[in-house]
XYZ file of C-alpha atoms in Angstrom:
186
model
C 52.035 -38.968 70.669
C 55.250 -37.847 71.903
C 55.353 -38.260 75.527
C 52.905 -40.091 78.468
C 52.755 -39.163 82.099
C 52.014 -40.459 85.361
C 51.705 -37.232 86.891
C 47.780 -36.367 87.887
C 48.495 -32.562 86.566
C 49.476 -33.710 83.420
C 46.616 -35.950 82.713
C 44.115 -33.248 84.071
C 45.759 -31.220 81.028
C 45.784 -33.689 78.612
C 42.292 -34.471 79.233
C 41.308 -30.637 78.788
C 42.967 -30.974 75.788
C 41.451 -33.764 74.065
C 37.770 -32.189 75.549
C 38.972 -29.123 73.867
C 39.924 -30.874 70.428
C 36.660 -32.790 70.396
C 34.831 -29.680 71.108
C 36.511 -27.557 68.446
C 36.557 -30.385 65.741
C 33.066 -30.571 66.123
C 32.348 -26.880 66.153
C 34.412 -25.702 63.470
C 35.715 -28.098 61.622
C 39.375 -29.967 60.899
C 40.228 -26.831 58.733
C 39.724 -24.158 60.894
C 40.505 -26.006 64.123
C 44.022 -24.545 65.485
C 46.342 -25.561 67.606
C 46.027 -22.275 69.392
C 42.312 -22.031 69.577
C 42.422 -25.686 71.209
C 45.073 -24.268 73.604
C 42.878 -21.490 74.166
C 39.675 -23.915 74.543
C 41.519 -25.889 77.128
C 43.219 -22.897 79.076
C 46.938 -24.388 78.501
C 49.652 -22.914 76.630
C 50.572 -24.347 73.073
C 53.686 -25.386 74.479
C 52.025 -27.753 76.350
C 50.412 -29.260 73.371
C 53.507 -29.787 71.529
C 55.112 -31.660 74.665
C 52.781 -34.226 74.103
C 51.595 -34.052 70.432
C 53.525 -33.786 67.101
C 50.782 -31.908 65.476
C 47.089 -31.541 64.583
C 46.342 -34.519 63.329
C 48.158 -36.526 66.001
C 46.415 -34.667 68.442
C 43.139 -35.386 67.007
C 43.738 -39.209 66.514
C 44.566 -39.140 70.425
C 41.252 -37.386 71.203
C 39.155 -39.661 69.041
C 40.755 -42.514 70.630
C 39.363 -41.610 74.058
C 36.163 -41.635 72.862
C 35.968 -44.002 70.668
C 33.325 -46.760 71.888
C 34.829 -50.294 71.769
C 31.573 -52.261 70.743
C 31.593 -56.047 71.299
C 29.760 -58.380 69.562
C 27.474 -60.741 71.437
C 29.055 -64.413 71.860
C 25.223 -65.892 71.649
C 22.896 -65.923 69.598
C 22.441 -66.402 65.613
C 25.167 -64.234 63.445
C 22.235 -62.437 61.912
C 21.074 -61.645 65.568
C 24.492 -60.017 66.794
C 25.140 -58.542 63.636
C 21.753 -56.550 64.149
C 22.889 -56.018 67.940
C 25.817 -54.461 66.690
C 24.474 -52.178 64.155
C 21.649 -51.452 66.545
C 24.278 -50.074 69.034
C 25.996 -48.039 66.073
C 22.407 -46.440 65.205
C 22.394 -45.789 68.688
C 26.081 -44.184 68.789
C 25.671 -42.352 65.364
C 22.412 -40.514 67.120
C 24.169 -38.858 69.998
C 28.196 -38.879 70.434
C 31.135 -36.982 70.590
C 32.555 -38.823 67.922
C 29.065 -38.622 65.763
C 29.925 -34.874 65.989
C 33.263 -35.313 64.832
C 32.571 -37.465 61.654
C 31.471 -34.335 59.150
C 34.635 -32.539 59.945
C 36.735 -35.599 59.372
C 34.979 -36.890 56.029
C 35.624 -33.472 55.023
C 39.045 -32.770 55.834
C 39.801 -36.458 54.055
C 38.644 -34.883 50.806
C 41.724 -32.142 51.106
C 44.458 -33.783 53.484
C 46.223 -36.845 52.825
C 47.076 -37.186 56.504
C 43.278 -37.174 57.676
C 42.557 -39.138 54.692
C 44.947 -42.336 55.705
C 43.745 -41.505 59.613
C 39.888 -41.656 58.432
C 40.663 -45.021 56.342
C 42.423 -46.839 58.978
C 39.923 -45.498 61.724
C 37.047 -46.536 59.560
C 38.304 -49.887 58.500
C 39.357 -50.966 62.473
C 35.712 -50.282 63.228
C 34.507 -52.306 60.205
C 36.691 -55.423 61.356
C 34.199 -56.553 64.037
C 31.178 -56.529 61.385
C 33.620 -58.008 58.818
C 34.501 -60.919 61.476
C 30.927 -61.643 62.181
C 30.076 -62.092 58.700
C 33.014 -64.219 58.298
C 32.137 -66.139 61.107
C 28.496 -66.841 59.595
C 30.259 -67.669 56.356
C 32.038 -70.518 57.943
C 29.373 -71.966 59.890
C 27.023 -71.997 56.556
C 24.478 -69.633 58.321
C 25.358 -67.199 55.831
C 25.900 -68.151 51.825
C 29.474 -68.765 51.293
C 29.728 -66.296 48.475
C 28.670 -63.479 50.646
C 31.499 -60.609 50.283
C 31.855 -59.839 53.800
C 33.845 -56.456 53.363
C 30.899 -55.257 50.898
C 27.822 -56.666 52.981
C 29.841 -54.771 55.955
C 29.917 -51.241 53.866
C 25.866 -52.093 52.843
C 25.183 -53.315 56.293
C 26.404 -49.839 57.845
C 25.963 -47.503 54.916
C 22.087 -46.537 55.974
C 23.340 -45.813 59.402
C 26.060 -43.346 58.268
C 24.123 -41.874 55.014
C 21.053 -41.066 57.711
C 23.560 -39.400 60.387
C 25.630 -37.910 57.370
C 23.089 -36.792 54.282
C 19.989 -36.829 55.977
C 20.839 -35.212 59.339
C 18.554 -37.501 61.278
C 19.897 -40.576 63.282
C 18.889 -43.768 61.621
C 16.310 -45.935 63.663
C 17.658 -48.670 65.913
C 14.176 -50.364 65.476
C 14.689 -50.594 61.761
C 18.099 -52.452 61.865
C 16.747 -55.705 61.642
C 15.174 -55.067 58.369
C 18.445 -53.886 56.846
C 20.126 -56.814 58.098
C 17.353 -58.832 56.512
C 17.341 -57.079 52.930
C 21.386 -57.701 52.934
C 21.517 -61.433 54.730
C 18.563 -62.865 52.954
């Protein structure tokens, strides 16, 4: 993002642009989305967008930051119970959220655009960090096996949720998360 603002009119424009970006990304995908189409949807000129963002990827990254939900792991309970709680929240989020509607477009664009690929990897890595930290905590406390690979386990734990959302187009039932945790963590 190039400029920041405190002016309420600028903030309203930025909010409208962020919303238009999310809607456009979810509806037409990254490749078909243009600054012109976002400007038209937001009711602003292209120059307004370029005054605040360097280009399409910068704008998408900024818009996604406004809608990402920061999942906070509970601090009480066993690591397994806390992992289950985090994954249940993820299952609910993937079932119906603006971010979930944009995921297919990001994944598709990452196949063809190096910049989107790097952004998507970083965005995903940041999201997995909480789960990895919980698994590391479980290993350190002895609750989880010392030979557990936290990064692999995080991918396997979240995998069914993303598979359901992206490939079967059905949300993963939050009530089944505990079964996944039991299968992966024993």
